[in-house]
Tab-separated table of C-alpha atoms in Angstrom:
chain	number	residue	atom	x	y	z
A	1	UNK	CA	0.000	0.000	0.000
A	2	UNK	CA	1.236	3.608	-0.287
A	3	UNK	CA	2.856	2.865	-3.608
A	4	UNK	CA	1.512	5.034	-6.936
A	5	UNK	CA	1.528	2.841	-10.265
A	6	UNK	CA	4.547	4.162	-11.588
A	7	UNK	CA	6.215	2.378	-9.414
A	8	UNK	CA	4.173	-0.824	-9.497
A	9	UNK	CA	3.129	-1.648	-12.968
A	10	UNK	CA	7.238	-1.502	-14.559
A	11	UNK	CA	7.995	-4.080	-11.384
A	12	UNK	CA	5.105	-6.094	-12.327
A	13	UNK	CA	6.268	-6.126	-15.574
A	14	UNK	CA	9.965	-6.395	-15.319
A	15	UNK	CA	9.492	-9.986	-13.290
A	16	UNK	CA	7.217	-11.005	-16.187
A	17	UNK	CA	9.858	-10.145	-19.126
A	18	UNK	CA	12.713	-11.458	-16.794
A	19	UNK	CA	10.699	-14.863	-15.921
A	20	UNK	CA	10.873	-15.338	-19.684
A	21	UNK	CA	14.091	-14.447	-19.886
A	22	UNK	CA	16.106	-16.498	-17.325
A	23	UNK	CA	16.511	-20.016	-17.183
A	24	UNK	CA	15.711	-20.691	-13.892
A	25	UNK	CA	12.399	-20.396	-12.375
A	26	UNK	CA	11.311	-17.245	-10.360
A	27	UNK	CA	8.606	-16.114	-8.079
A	28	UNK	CA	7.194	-13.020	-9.602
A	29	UNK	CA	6.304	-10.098	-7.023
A	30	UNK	CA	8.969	-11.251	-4.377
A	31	UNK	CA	11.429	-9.687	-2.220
A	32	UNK	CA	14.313	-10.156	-0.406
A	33	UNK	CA	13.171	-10.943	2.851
A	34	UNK	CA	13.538	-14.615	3.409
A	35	UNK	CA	14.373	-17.007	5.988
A	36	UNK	CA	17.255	-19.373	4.604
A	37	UNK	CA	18.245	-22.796	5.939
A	38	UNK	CA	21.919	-23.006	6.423
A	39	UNK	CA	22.516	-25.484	3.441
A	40	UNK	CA	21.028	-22.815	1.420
A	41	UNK	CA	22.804	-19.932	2.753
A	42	UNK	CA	26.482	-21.620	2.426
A	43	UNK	CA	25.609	-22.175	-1.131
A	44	UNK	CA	24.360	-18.422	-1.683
A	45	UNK	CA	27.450	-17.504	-0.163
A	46	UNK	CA	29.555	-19.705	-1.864
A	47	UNK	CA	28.821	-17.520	-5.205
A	48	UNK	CA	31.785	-15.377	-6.018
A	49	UNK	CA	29.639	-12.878	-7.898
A	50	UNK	CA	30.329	-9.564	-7.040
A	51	UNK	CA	26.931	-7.895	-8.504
A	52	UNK	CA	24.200	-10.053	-6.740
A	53	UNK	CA	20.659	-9.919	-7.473
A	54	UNK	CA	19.461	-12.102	-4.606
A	55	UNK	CA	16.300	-13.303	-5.844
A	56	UNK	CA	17.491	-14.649	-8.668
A	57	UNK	CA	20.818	-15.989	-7.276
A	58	UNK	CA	18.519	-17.889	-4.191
A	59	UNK	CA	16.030	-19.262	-7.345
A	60	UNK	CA	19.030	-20.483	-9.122
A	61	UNK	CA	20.728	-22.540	-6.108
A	62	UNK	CA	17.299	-25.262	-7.268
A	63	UNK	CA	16.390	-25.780	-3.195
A	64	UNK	CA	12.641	-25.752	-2.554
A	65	UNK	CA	11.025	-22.134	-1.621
A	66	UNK	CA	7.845	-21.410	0.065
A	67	UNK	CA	6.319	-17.794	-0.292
A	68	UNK	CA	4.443	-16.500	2.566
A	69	UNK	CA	1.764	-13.877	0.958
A	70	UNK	CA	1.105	-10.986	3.216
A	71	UNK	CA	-0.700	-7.914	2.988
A	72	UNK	CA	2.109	-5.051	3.050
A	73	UNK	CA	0.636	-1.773	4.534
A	74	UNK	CA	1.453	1.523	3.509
A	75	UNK	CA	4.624	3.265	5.052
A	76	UNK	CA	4.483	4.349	8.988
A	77	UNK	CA	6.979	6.786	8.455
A	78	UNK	CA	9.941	8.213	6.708
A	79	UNK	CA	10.301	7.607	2.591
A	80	UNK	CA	11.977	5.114	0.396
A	81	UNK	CA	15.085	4.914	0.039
A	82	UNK	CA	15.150	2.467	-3.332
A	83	UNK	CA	14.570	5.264	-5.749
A	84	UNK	CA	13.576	4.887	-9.631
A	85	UNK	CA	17.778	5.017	-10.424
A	86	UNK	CA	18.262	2.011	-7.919
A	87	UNK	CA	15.225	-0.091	-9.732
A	88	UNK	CA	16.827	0.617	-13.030
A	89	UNK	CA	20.344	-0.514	-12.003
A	90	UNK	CA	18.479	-3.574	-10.159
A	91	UNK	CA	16.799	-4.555	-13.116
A	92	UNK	CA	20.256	-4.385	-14.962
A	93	UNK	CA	21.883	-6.697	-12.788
A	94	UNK	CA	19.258	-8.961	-12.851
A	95	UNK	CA	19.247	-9.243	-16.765
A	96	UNK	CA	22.919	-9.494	-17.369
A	97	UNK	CA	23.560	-12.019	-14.168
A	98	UNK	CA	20.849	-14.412	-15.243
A	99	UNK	CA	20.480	-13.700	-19.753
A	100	UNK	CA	22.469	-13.356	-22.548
A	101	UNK	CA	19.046	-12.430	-24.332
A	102	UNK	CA	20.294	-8.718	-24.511
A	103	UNK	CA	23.389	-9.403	-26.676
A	104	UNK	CA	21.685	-11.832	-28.874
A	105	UNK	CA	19.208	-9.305	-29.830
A	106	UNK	CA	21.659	-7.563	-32.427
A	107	UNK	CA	20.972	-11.404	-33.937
A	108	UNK	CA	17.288	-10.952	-33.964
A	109	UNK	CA	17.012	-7.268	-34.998
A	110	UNK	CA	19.821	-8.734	-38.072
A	111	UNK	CA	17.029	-11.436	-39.300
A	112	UNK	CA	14.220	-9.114	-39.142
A	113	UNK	CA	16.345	-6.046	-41.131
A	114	UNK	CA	17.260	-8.837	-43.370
A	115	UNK	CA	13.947	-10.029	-44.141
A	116	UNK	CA	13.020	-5.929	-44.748
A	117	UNK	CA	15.903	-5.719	-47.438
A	118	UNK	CA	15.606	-8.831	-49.397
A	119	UNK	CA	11.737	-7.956	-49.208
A	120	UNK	CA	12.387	-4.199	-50.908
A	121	UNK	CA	14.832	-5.504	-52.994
A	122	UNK	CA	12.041	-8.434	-54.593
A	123	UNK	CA	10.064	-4.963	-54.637
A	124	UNK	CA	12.842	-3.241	-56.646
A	125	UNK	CA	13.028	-5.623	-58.972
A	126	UNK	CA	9.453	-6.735	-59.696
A	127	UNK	CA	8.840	-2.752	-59.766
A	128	UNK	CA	11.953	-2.601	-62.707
A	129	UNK	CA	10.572	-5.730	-64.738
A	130	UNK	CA	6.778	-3.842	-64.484
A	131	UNK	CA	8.673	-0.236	-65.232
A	132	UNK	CA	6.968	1.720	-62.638
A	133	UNK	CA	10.270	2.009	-60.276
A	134	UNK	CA	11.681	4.680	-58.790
A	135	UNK	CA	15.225	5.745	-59.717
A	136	UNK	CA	17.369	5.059	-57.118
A	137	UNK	CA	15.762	5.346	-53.858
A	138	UNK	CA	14.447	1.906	-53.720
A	139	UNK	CA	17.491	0.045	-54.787
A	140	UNK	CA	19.615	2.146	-52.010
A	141	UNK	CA	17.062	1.048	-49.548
A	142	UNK	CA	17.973	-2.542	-50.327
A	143	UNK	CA	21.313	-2.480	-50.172
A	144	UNK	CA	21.307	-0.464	-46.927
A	145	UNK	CA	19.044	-2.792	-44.698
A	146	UNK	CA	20.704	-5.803	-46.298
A	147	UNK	CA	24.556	-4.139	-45.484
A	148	UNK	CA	22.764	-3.205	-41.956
A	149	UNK	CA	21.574	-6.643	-41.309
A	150	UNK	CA	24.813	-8.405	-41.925
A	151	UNK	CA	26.631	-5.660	-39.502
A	152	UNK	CA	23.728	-6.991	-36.598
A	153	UNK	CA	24.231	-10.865	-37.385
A	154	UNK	CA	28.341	-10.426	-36.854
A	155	UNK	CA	27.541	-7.814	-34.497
A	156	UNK	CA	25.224	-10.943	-32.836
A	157	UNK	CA	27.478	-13.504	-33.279
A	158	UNK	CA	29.963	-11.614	-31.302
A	159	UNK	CA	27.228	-10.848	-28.224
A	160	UNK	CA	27.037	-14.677	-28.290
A	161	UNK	CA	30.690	-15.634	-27.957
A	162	UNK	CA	30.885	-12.608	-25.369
A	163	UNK	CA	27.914	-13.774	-23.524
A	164	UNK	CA	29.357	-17.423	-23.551
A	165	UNK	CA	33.046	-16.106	-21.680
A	166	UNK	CA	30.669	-13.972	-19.365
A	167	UNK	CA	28.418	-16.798	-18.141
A	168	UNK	CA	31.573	-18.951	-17.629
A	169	UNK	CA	33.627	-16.310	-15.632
A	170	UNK	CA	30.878	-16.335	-12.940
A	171	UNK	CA	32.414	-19.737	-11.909
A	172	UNK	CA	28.805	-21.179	-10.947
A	173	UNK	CA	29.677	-24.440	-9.893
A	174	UNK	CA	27.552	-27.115	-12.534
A	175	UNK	CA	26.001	-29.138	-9.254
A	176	UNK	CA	25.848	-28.579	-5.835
A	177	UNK	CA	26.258	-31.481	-3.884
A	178	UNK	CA	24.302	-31.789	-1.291
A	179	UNK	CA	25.900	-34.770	0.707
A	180	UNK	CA	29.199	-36.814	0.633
A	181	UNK	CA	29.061	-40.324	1.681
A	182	UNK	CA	31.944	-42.296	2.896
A	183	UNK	CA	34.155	-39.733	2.549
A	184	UNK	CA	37.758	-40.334	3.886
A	185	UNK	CA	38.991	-36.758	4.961
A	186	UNK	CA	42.422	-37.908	5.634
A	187	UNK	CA	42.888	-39.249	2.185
A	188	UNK	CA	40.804	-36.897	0.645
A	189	UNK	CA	39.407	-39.731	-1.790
A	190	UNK	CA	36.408	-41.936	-1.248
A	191	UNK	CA	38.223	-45.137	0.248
A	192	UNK	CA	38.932	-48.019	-2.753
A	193	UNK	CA	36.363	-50.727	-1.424
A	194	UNK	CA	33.613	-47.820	-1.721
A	195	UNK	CA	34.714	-46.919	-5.619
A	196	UNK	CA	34.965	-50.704	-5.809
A	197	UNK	CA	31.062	-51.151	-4.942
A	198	UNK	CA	29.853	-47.809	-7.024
A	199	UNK	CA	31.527	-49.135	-9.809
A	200	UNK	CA	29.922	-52.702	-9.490
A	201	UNK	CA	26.339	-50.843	-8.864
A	202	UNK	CA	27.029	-48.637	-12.151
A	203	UNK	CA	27.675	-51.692	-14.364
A	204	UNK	CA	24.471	-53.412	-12.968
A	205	UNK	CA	22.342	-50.846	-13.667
A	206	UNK	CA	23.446	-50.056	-17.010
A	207	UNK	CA	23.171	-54.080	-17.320
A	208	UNK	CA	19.949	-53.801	-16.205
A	209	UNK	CA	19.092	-50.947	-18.505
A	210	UNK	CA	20.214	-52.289	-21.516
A	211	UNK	CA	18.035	-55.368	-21.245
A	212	UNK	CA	21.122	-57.818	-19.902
A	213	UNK	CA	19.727	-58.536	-16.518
């Protein structure tokens, strides 16, 4: 409560776009106030990011969530301190921690500009066979959205490769392991009998997969 639609309706619609965005699945409407189990926490903080968008980061981690609706009231006193500048650099964190959408959109916006030159320059020439074109202007057209749209498709193809060495310098680990069984700390291996046995269960169950067993 206490909060005018300009400030409502773009967060509304930012988790929306950014939902369809990301790859990982977010509560729309949330905040940052959360209780965290420990195994969640050492996880969150085991992130070496340095610009953090919480909400996203804590969806991303895979753990089960809970939201708790509650009815916020309007502001006892003071005013926020999260202006409209803050929201916009939030919303830019949370786009280029979580999508590489942005930098492949020089790819999309190639392919459509493409599609708009080859489609004045089948005008251009159906317009020359029927003798009603226009000298020059059309035929400039053409070439200009077709030059245009091979710019944005290398331009995209670089975003991708960037995007790529971006995602993989945030050093997200691929699984987080939840538990280590018969772990030998003073070897720091898993002891041979126990690789002995995981091996053996392996084999069976691709046996039994296969059809063997």
């Amino acid at each position: 409560q206490g909060e005018g639609w300009f400030k409502r309706a773009p967060a509304a619609l930012f988790y929306r776009l950014l939902r369809k965005m990301v790859d990982v699945e977010m509560a729309l409407d949330s905040g940052d106030f959360r209780l965290m189990s420990r195994r969640a926490l050492d996880h969150l903080n085991a992130m070496p990011e340095r610009y953090r968008f919480i909400r996203g980061m804590v969806s991303w981690i895979g753990l089960k969530q809970v939201a708790f609706a509650y009815e916020r009231h309007q502001r006892f006193a003071g005013t926020t301190h999260y202006p409209l500048k803050k929201m916009v650099l939030l919303a830019m964190d949370a786009m280029t921690s979580f999508s590489i959408v942005p930098l492949r959109f020089a790819s999309h916006l190639g392919l459509i500009f493409g599609f708009l030159g080859l489609a004045a320059l089948g005008y251009t020439l159906s317009s020359w066979f029927a003798g009603s074109v226009l000298p020059g202007w059309t035929s400039l057209a053409a070439i200009v959205l077709i030059l245009g749209s091979v710019q944005l498709l290398v331009l995209g193809i670089f975003g991708e490769y960037l995007g790529r060495m971006y995602m993989e310098t945030k050093r997200r680990p691929l699984y987080l392991i939840n538990e280590i069984a018969a772990h030998d700390p003073a070897a720091g291996k898993l002891p041979v009998h126990r690789l002995q046995e995981m091996a053996h269960e392996l084999a069976k169950g691709a046996a039994r997969a296969s059809g063997r067993v």
